Short mmCIF file of C-alpha atoms in Angstrom, two decimals:
data_model
loop_
_atom_site.label_atom_id
_atom_site.label_comp_id
_atom_site.label_asym_id
_atom_site.label_seq_id
_atom_site.Cartn_x
_atom_site.Cartn_y
_atom_site.Cartn_z
CA MET A 959 17.15 72.45 -160.31
CA LYS A 960 15.93 72.52 -163.88
CA LEU A 961 12.85 70.96 -165.49
CA ILE A 962 13.59 69.17 -168.75
CA LYS A 963 11.93 66.58 -170.99
CA THR A 964 12.76 63.02 -170.00
CA THR A 965 13.90 62.25 -173.54
CA GLU A 966 16.55 64.96 -173.13
CA ALA A 967 17.75 63.89 -169.65
CA VAL A 968 20.58 61.49 -170.57
CA GLY A 969 23.70 62.39 -168.57
CA HIS A 970 21.83 64.58 -166.09
CA VAL A 971 21.51 64.04 -162.32
CA LEU A 972 18.12 63.41 -160.72
CA CYS A 973 17.09 65.79 -157.93
CA HIS A 974 14.88 63.33 -156.04
CA ASP A 975 13.81 59.68 -155.76
CA LEU A 976 11.39 58.40 -158.39
CA THR A 977 8.92 55.71 -157.29
CA GLN A 978 7.82 52.87 -159.53
CA ILE A 979 4.61 50.96 -158.84
CA ILE A 980 3.96 47.56 -160.40
CA PRO A 981 0.55 46.44 -159.06
CA GLY A 982 1.08 43.50 -156.74
CA PRO A 983 4.80 42.69 -156.74
CA TYR A 984 6.59 46.01 -156.37
CA LYS A 985 6.43 49.54 -155.06
CA GLY A 986 9.59 51.47 -154.29
CA ALA A 987 12.26 53.87 -155.43
CA ARG A 988 13.22 52.80 -158.95
CA PHE A 989 15.69 55.67 -159.34
CA ARG A 990 17.44 57.36 -156.43
CA LYS A 991 18.28 60.99 -155.92
CA GLY A 992 21.66 61.58 -157.51
CA HIS A 993 21.22 58.92 -160.21
CA ILE A 994 22.75 59.85 -163.55
CA VAL A 995 20.20 59.17 -166.28
CA THR A 996 21.30 56.76 -169.03
CA GLU A 997 19.85 56.00 -172.46
CA GLU A 998 18.50 52.70 -171.11
CA ASP A 999 16.61 54.55 -168.35
CA ILE A 1000 14.44 56.58 -170.74
CA PRO A 1001 11.86 53.85 -171.65
CA VAL A 1002 11.54 52.91 -167.96
CA LEU A 1003 10.99 56.51 -166.91
CA LEU A 1004 8.38 57.03 -169.62
CA SER A 1005 6.61 53.82 -168.56
CA MET A 1006 6.43 55.32 -165.06
CA GLY A 1007 4.63 58.34 -166.46
CA LYS A 1008 7.64 60.64 -166.17
CA GLU A 1009 7.46 62.86 -169.23
CA ASN A 1010 9.53 65.55 -167.48
CA LEU A 1011 12.21 65.45 -164.81
CA TYR A 1012 13.82 67.78 -162.33
CA ILE A 1013 17.57 67.51 -162.75
CA PHE A 1014 20.71 69.09 -161.36
CA GLU A 1015 22.82 71.07 -163.74
CA LEU A 1016 26.47 70.26 -163.04
CA SER A 1017 28.28 73.48 -163.64
CA ALA A 1018 31.97 73.65 -164.42
CA GLY A 1019 34.15 72.61 -161.48
CA LYS A 1020 31.45 70.46 -159.84
CA VAL A 1021 31.63 66.67 -159.36
CA HIS A 1022 28.75 64.25 -158.73
CA GLU A 1023 28.89 62.22 -155.49
CA ASN A 1024 29.40 58.91 -157.32
CA ASP A 1025 32.39 60.24 -159.25
CA ALA A 1026 33.73 61.83 -156.06
CA ALA A 1027 33.47 58.49 -154.25
CA GLU A 1028 35.61 56.94 -156.98
CA VAL A 1029 38.28 59.57 -156.36
CA LEU A 1030 38.25 58.90 -152.61
CA CYS A 1031 38.37 55.16 -153.21
CA GLY A 1032 41.51 55.64 -155.30
CA ILE A 1033 43.05 57.71 -152.52
CA CYS A 1034 42.41 54.96 -149.94
CA LYS A 1035 42.74 51.63 -151.73
CA GLY A 1036 46.16 50.03 -151.49
CA GLU A 1037 47.32 46.42 -151.68
CA ASN A 1038 45.11 43.43 -150.84
CA ILE A 1039 41.94 45.49 -150.62
CA ASP A 1040 38.66 44.91 -152.51
CA ARG A 1041 36.05 47.55 -153.24
CA SER A 1042 32.29 47.59 -153.63
CA GLU A 1043 30.34 49.16 -156.43
CA VAL A 1044 29.42 52.76 -155.83
CA LYS A 1045 25.97 53.05 -154.27
CA GLU A 1046 24.29 56.30 -153.31
CA GLY A 1047 27.65 58.04 -153.38
CA LYS A 1048 29.40 55.51 -151.13
CA ILE A 1049 32.11 52.89 -151.72
CA GLU A 1050 33.11 50.32 -149.09
CA LEU A 1051 36.54 48.68 -148.88
CA THR A 1052 37.18 45.17 -147.56
CA ALA A 1053 40.24 42.99 -146.96
CA SER A 1054 41.05 40.41 -149.63
CA VAL A 1055 43.54 38.46 -147.45
CA ASP A 1056 44.27 37.75 -143.79
CA GLY A 1057 46.81 40.24 -142.48
CA CYS A 1058 47.53 43.51 -140.71
CA PHE A 1059 45.51 46.56 -141.71
CA THR A 1060 47.85 49.54 -142.00
CA LEU A 1061 46.68 53.12 -142.21
CA ASP A 1062 48.37 56.51 -142.56
CA THR A 1063 46.52 58.31 -139.77
CA GLU A 1064 48.20 61.67 -140.35
CA ARG A 1065 47.10 61.88 -143.99
CA LEU A 1066 43.65 60.49 -143.14
CA ASP A 1067 43.16 63.33 -140.65
CA ARG A 1068 44.25 65.91 -143.19
CA ILE A 1069 41.81 64.64 -145.81
CA ASN A 1070 38.92 64.40 -143.33
CA GLY A 1071 39.71 68.02 -142.43
CA ILE A 1072 38.63 69.09 -145.91
CA ASP A 1073 35.01 70.27 -145.85
CA GLU A 1074 32.37 67.90 -147.28
CA ILE A 1075 34.71 64.89 -147.51
CA MET A 1076 34.61 61.84 -145.24
CA ILE A 1077 36.59 58.61 -144.97
CA ALA A 1078 35.64 56.33 -142.07
CA THR A 1079 37.94 53.39 -141.23
CA ARG A 1080 38.52 50.69 -138.68
CA ARG A 1081 41.49 51.14 -136.36
CA GLY A 1082 44.87 50.78 -138.02
CA ASN A 1083 47.52 48.18 -137.09
CA THR A 1084 44.87 45.57 -136.30
CA ALA A 1085 44.43 42.02 -137.53
CA VAL A 1086 41.85 41.50 -140.27
CA HIS A 1087 40.61 38.52 -142.23
CA ALA A 1088 39.52 38.26 -145.84
CA GLY A 1089 36.11 39.88 -146.23
CA ASP A 1090 36.41 42.15 -143.18
CA LYS A 1091 35.17 45.69 -143.70
CA LEU A 1092 37.97 48.28 -143.64
CA ALA A 1093 36.58 51.66 -144.67
CA GLY A 1094 33.78 53.62 -146.29
CA THR A 1095 34.20 56.74 -148.46
CA ARG A 1096 31.81 59.41 -149.68
CA VAL A 1097 31.25 63.14 -149.93
CA ILE A 1098 28.51 64.86 -147.93
CA PRO A 1099 26.61 66.81 -150.64
CA LEU A 1100 25.24 65.47 -153.91
CA VAL A 1101 27.80 67.53 -155.80
CA ILE A 1102 31.16 68.81 -154.59
CA ASP A 1103 33.75 71.30 -155.79
CA GLN A 1104 36.49 69.71 -157.86
CA ASP A 1105 39.01 71.83 -155.93
CA LYS A 1106 38.30 69.87 -152.73
CA LEU A 1107 38.96 66.55 -154.42
CA THR A 1108 42.11 67.98 -155.96
CA GLU A 1109 43.28 68.99 -152.48
CA ALA A 1110 42.59 65.50 -151.13
CA THR A 1111 44.46 63.91 -154.03
CA ALA A 1112 47.44 66.18 -153.34
CA VAL A 1113 47.51 64.95 -149.73
CA MET A 1114 47.54 61.36 -151.01
CA ASN A 1115 50.58 62.24 -153.16
CA GLY A 1116 50.39 59.03 -155.15
CA VAL A 1117 50.55 56.69 -152.14
CA PRO A 1118 47.29 55.03 -150.98
CA LEU A 1119 46.32 55.61 -147.36
CA MET A 1120 45.72 51.97 -146.47
CA ASN A 1121 46.95 48.45 -147.17
CA VAL A 1122 46.52 44.96 -145.82
CA VAL A 1123 49.94 43.39 -145.25
CA PRO A 1124 49.56 39.59 -145.36
CA PHE A 1125 50.73 37.61 -142.35
CA LYS A 1126 54.26 36.51 -143.17
CA LEU A 1127 55.65 34.60 -140.17
CA LYS A 1128 54.85 30.88 -140.22
CA THR A 1129 56.82 29.22 -137.41
CA ALA A 1130 57.66 30.01 -133.79
CA ALA A 1131 60.16 28.71 -131.26
CA ILE A 1132 59.05 28.92 -127.62
CA ILE A 1133 61.54 28.97 -124.75
CA THR A 1134 59.90 28.30 -121.39
CA THR A 1135 61.99 29.61 -118.51
CA GLY A 1136 61.81 28.97 -114.77
CA SER A 1137 63.10 26.38 -112.32
CA GLU A 1138 59.56 25.59 -111.15
CA VAL A 1139 58.61 24.35 -114.63
CA PHE A 1140 62.03 22.89 -115.50
CA HIS A 1141 62.05 20.69 -112.37
CA GLY A 1142 58.40 19.69 -112.80
CA ARG A 1143 57.13 21.42 -109.69
CA ILE A 1144 54.32 23.03 -111.70
CA LYS A 1145 52.82 22.33 -115.09
CA ASP A 1146 53.66 24.59 -118.03
CA GLN A 1147 50.39 26.44 -118.66
CA PHE A 1148 51.95 29.23 -120.71
CA THR A 1149 52.85 27.30 -123.88
CA PRO A 1150 49.32 25.97 -124.62
CA VAL A 1151 47.87 29.49 -124.32
CA LEU A 1152 50.57 30.95 -126.53
CA THR A 1153 50.22 28.18 -129.10
CA GLU A 1154 46.51 28.93 -129.39
CA LYS A 1155 47.06 32.68 -129.73
CA LEU A 1156 49.62 32.14 -132.50
CA LYS A 1157 47.13 30.12 -134.54
CA ALA A 1158 45.14 33.30 -135.17
CA TYR A 1159 48.07 34.53 -137.28
CA GLY A 1160 48.73 31.25 -139.06
CA ILE A 1161 51.84 30.57 -136.94
CA THR A 1162 52.66 27.06 -135.69
CA VAL A 1163 55.11 26.14 -132.94
CA SER A 1164 58.04 24.32 -134.56
CA LYS A 1165 60.31 24.06 -131.50
CA HIS A 1166 59.82 24.20 -127.73
CA ILE A 1167 62.56 24.17 -125.08
CA THR A 1168 62.18 24.35 -121.28
CA VAL A 1169 65.22 25.70 -119.43
CA ASP A 1170 66.27 26.32 -115.85
CA ASP A 1171 66.84 29.83 -114.50
CA GLY A 1172 70.12 31.57 -115.27
CA LEU A 1173 71.45 33.92 -117.92
CA ASP A 1174 73.64 31.33 -119.58
CA ASN A 1175 70.91 28.66 -119.68
CA ILE A 1176 68.43 30.98 -121.36
CA ALA A 1177 71.01 32.50 -123.73
CA SER A 1178 72.12 28.99 -124.79
CA ALA A 1179 68.52 28.03 -125.52
CA ILE A 1180 68.10 31.15 -127.65
CA ALA A 1181 71.25 30.27 -129.58
CA GLU A 1182 69.91 26.75 -130.12
CA VAL A 1183 66.62 27.87 -131.69
CA ARG A 1184 67.98 30.74 -133.76
CA GLY A 1185 67.52 29.99 -137.43
CA THR A 1186 64.92 27.29 -136.80
CA ALA A 1187 61.84 29.55 -136.67
CA ASP A 1188 60.51 32.90 -137.89
CA ILE A 1189 59.99 34.24 -134.36
CA ILE A 1190 61.36 33.41 -130.90
CA LEU A 1191 59.16 33.73 -127.80
CA CYS A 1192 60.57 33.57 -124.27
CA THR A 1193 57.95 33.05 -121.57
CA GLY A 1194 58.40 34.04 -117.95
CA GLY A 1195 61.25 35.58 -115.99
CA MET A 1196 60.45 39.13 -117.11
CA SER A 1197 60.13 40.95 -113.77
CA VAL A 1198 62.84 42.56 -111.63
CA ASP A 1199 63.16 39.61 -109.22
CA PRO A 1200 66.75 38.30 -108.76
CA ASP A 1201 65.92 35.00 -110.50
CA ASP A 1202 64.24 36.63 -113.49
CA ASN A 1203 67.00 36.57 -116.07
CA THR A 1204 65.12 36.55 -119.39
CA PRO A 1205 65.70 40.23 -120.37
CA GLY A 1206 69.42 39.96 -119.63
CA ALA A 1207 69.70 36.67 -121.52
CA ILE A 1208 67.98 38.12 -124.59
CA LYS A 1209 70.44 41.02 -124.57
CA GLN A 1210 73.34 38.61 -124.05
CA SER A 1211 72.16 36.57 -127.05
CA GLY A 1212 73.04 39.48 -129.35
CA ALA A 1213 69.55 40.78 -130.09
CA HIS A 1214 69.03 44.50 -130.58
CA ILE A 1215 66.54 45.55 -127.89
CA VAL A 1216 63.79 47.83 -129.20
CA THR A 1217 62.07 48.13 -125.85
CA TYR A 1218 62.01 46.53 -122.43
CA GLY A 1219 58.80 47.86 -120.98
CA ALA A 1220 55.65 49.26 -122.56
CA PRO A 1221 53.02 51.80 -121.40
CA VAL A 1222 50.38 49.06 -121.42
CA LEU A 1223 48.56 47.26 -118.61
CA PRO A 1224 48.53 44.31 -118.67
CA GLY A 1225 51.94 43.88 -120.29
CA ALA A 1226 54.26 46.52 -118.86
CA MET A 1227 57.23 44.14 -118.61
CA PHE A 1228 57.14 43.16 -122.30
CA LEU A 1229 60.36 43.03 -124.33
CA LEU A 1230 60.92 43.18 -128.08
CA GLY A 1231 64.21 42.74 -129.87
CA TYR A 1232 65.51 41.80 -133.32
CA PHE A 1233 68.47 39.83 -134.54
CA ASP A 1234 70.49 40.98 -137.54
CA ASP A 1235 68.46 38.74 -139.86
CA SER A 1236 65.31 40.60 -138.69
CA THR A 1237 64.05 37.65 -136.65
CA PRO A 1238 61.98 39.09 -133.79
CA ILE A 1239 62.46 37.85 -130.24
CA LEU A 1240 59.86 38.58 -127.57
CA GLY A 1241 60.06 38.39 -123.80
CA LEU A 1242 56.54 37.75 -122.53
CA PRO A 1243 55.42 38.56 -118.98
CA GLY A 1244 53.10 36.20 -117.14
CA CYS A 1245 49.99 38.26 -117.89
CA VAL A 1246 50.00 36.93 -121.46
CA MET A 1247 49.18 33.52 -119.97
CA TYR A 1248 46.13 34.52 -117.93
CA ALA A 1249 44.73 37.80 -119.33
CA LYS A 1250 42.62 37.67 -122.48
CA ALA A 1251 44.10 40.85 -123.98
CA THR A 1252 47.61 42.20 -123.33
CA ILE A 1253 50.43 44.03 -125.08
CA PHE A 1254 51.11 40.78 -126.96
CA ASP A 1255 47.73 41.00 -128.71
CA LEU A 1256 48.32 44.64 -129.63
CA VAL A 1257 51.71 44.13 -131.29
CA MET A 1258 51.31 40.71 -132.91
CA PRO A 1259 49.32 41.80 -135.99
CA ARG A 1260 52.27 43.88 -137.18
CA ILE A 1261 54.94 41.46 -136.04
CA ALA A 1262 53.17 38.53 -137.74
CA ALA A 1263 53.05 40.57 -140.95
CA GLY A 1264 56.80 41.13 -140.83
CA ILE A 1265 56.50 44.84 -140.01
CA THR A 1266 59.44 46.08 -137.90
CA LEU A 1267 58.44 48.08 -134.82
CA ASN A 1268 60.41 50.86 -133.15
CA LYS A 1269 60.33 52.58 -129.77
CA ALA A 1270 57.92 55.26 -130.98
CA ASP A 1271 55.36 52.59 -131.86
CA PHE A 1272 55.29 51.56 -128.20
CA VAL A 1273 55.15 55.11 -126.91
CA ARG A 1274 51.89 55.61 -128.83
CA TYR A 1275 50.25 52.74 -126.95
CA GLY A 1276 50.07 54.85 -123.78
CA GLU A 1277 46.72 56.37 -124.70
CA GLY A 1278 44.30 53.45 -124.65
CA GLY A 1279 46.91 51.12 -123.19
CA LEU A 1280 44.96 50.58 -119.95
CA CYS A 1281 42.70 47.52 -119.95
CA LEU A 1282 39.57 48.33 -117.95
CA GLY A 1283 39.18 44.75 -116.72
CA CYS A 1284 35.55 44.46 -117.76
CA GLN A 1285 33.62 41.58 -116.18
CA VAL A 1286 32.79 40.34 -119.69
CA CYS A 1287 35.76 40.85 -122.01
CA THR A 1288 34.80 41.95 -125.54
CA TYR A 1289 38.32 42.55 -126.90
CA PRO A 1290 39.02 43.56 -129.68
CA HIS A 1291 35.67 45.35 -129.67
CA CYS A 1292 36.66 47.70 -126.85
CA PRO A 1293 38.91 50.76 -126.22
CA PHE A 1294 42.00 48.70 -125.20
CA GLY A 1295 44.94 49.63 -127.40
CA LYS A 1296 42.97 52.29 -129.27
#
């Protein structure tokens, strides 16, 4: 710290809060610790009786917390993300559109491993809506070594850590399988649930077909809806029972199968494939109809945003892929899928 005349303090950093008292209406911190004194501040400080100030002297190679927060914001902020003004060394990032929040976890970990730097985020690969909070950035001390920010910037390597990818898919074709539904023995309860879930991503059902069991029946229905919607969803017939032919029919339809099975409960019998035109096709087990949160809810944010998934993406769901079956479900505000 250094004591200097207030009239000479422009550009210097305050060491502590300065309280202003206006009899009656106001008493509080008029200037916060870490504030950089401006020319406009001088008359206010003098009116508060501050003829002298304790200030930090920023030596060469040191960066003030506000300037450091700007650097970290630049490292984080990608497409479709808004930022707040810097306040007390912190900047918050929010989504500007509805979409899937994507995050480079490996680089985030490397940057958070640098002493005195912190970036806190929500979980990546999750659905967000415009205005949702995504991340907060700051450094721990009031001033930080420039070398640490340089190291963090090198990890970024010109590519922001996070983006919001807008939801891209707009229409869905649903194929309901099963003789019990086809012959009217039971009511189709799957399609209404699925239709409601798709609304969260801005997807409407443009075509719905109910077919009897059998590989050829289901494969023919898939061929009929191909090209009519952005995504194809096959409900039911996903287990290993003799009459459950949906996985085989999806393969027979010509789709490239990314995975049949996922380390997630509920949702182990889930299937994802893609056609050559990148249209995704999903085989949905019965749990999607009756459980509030399943593998379907975990993967849909990325699928709805047009992000192609691979086998490794599903392997990573193992940790956190067990729903605890809480009496009161609070998903997505719970450990499931995280």
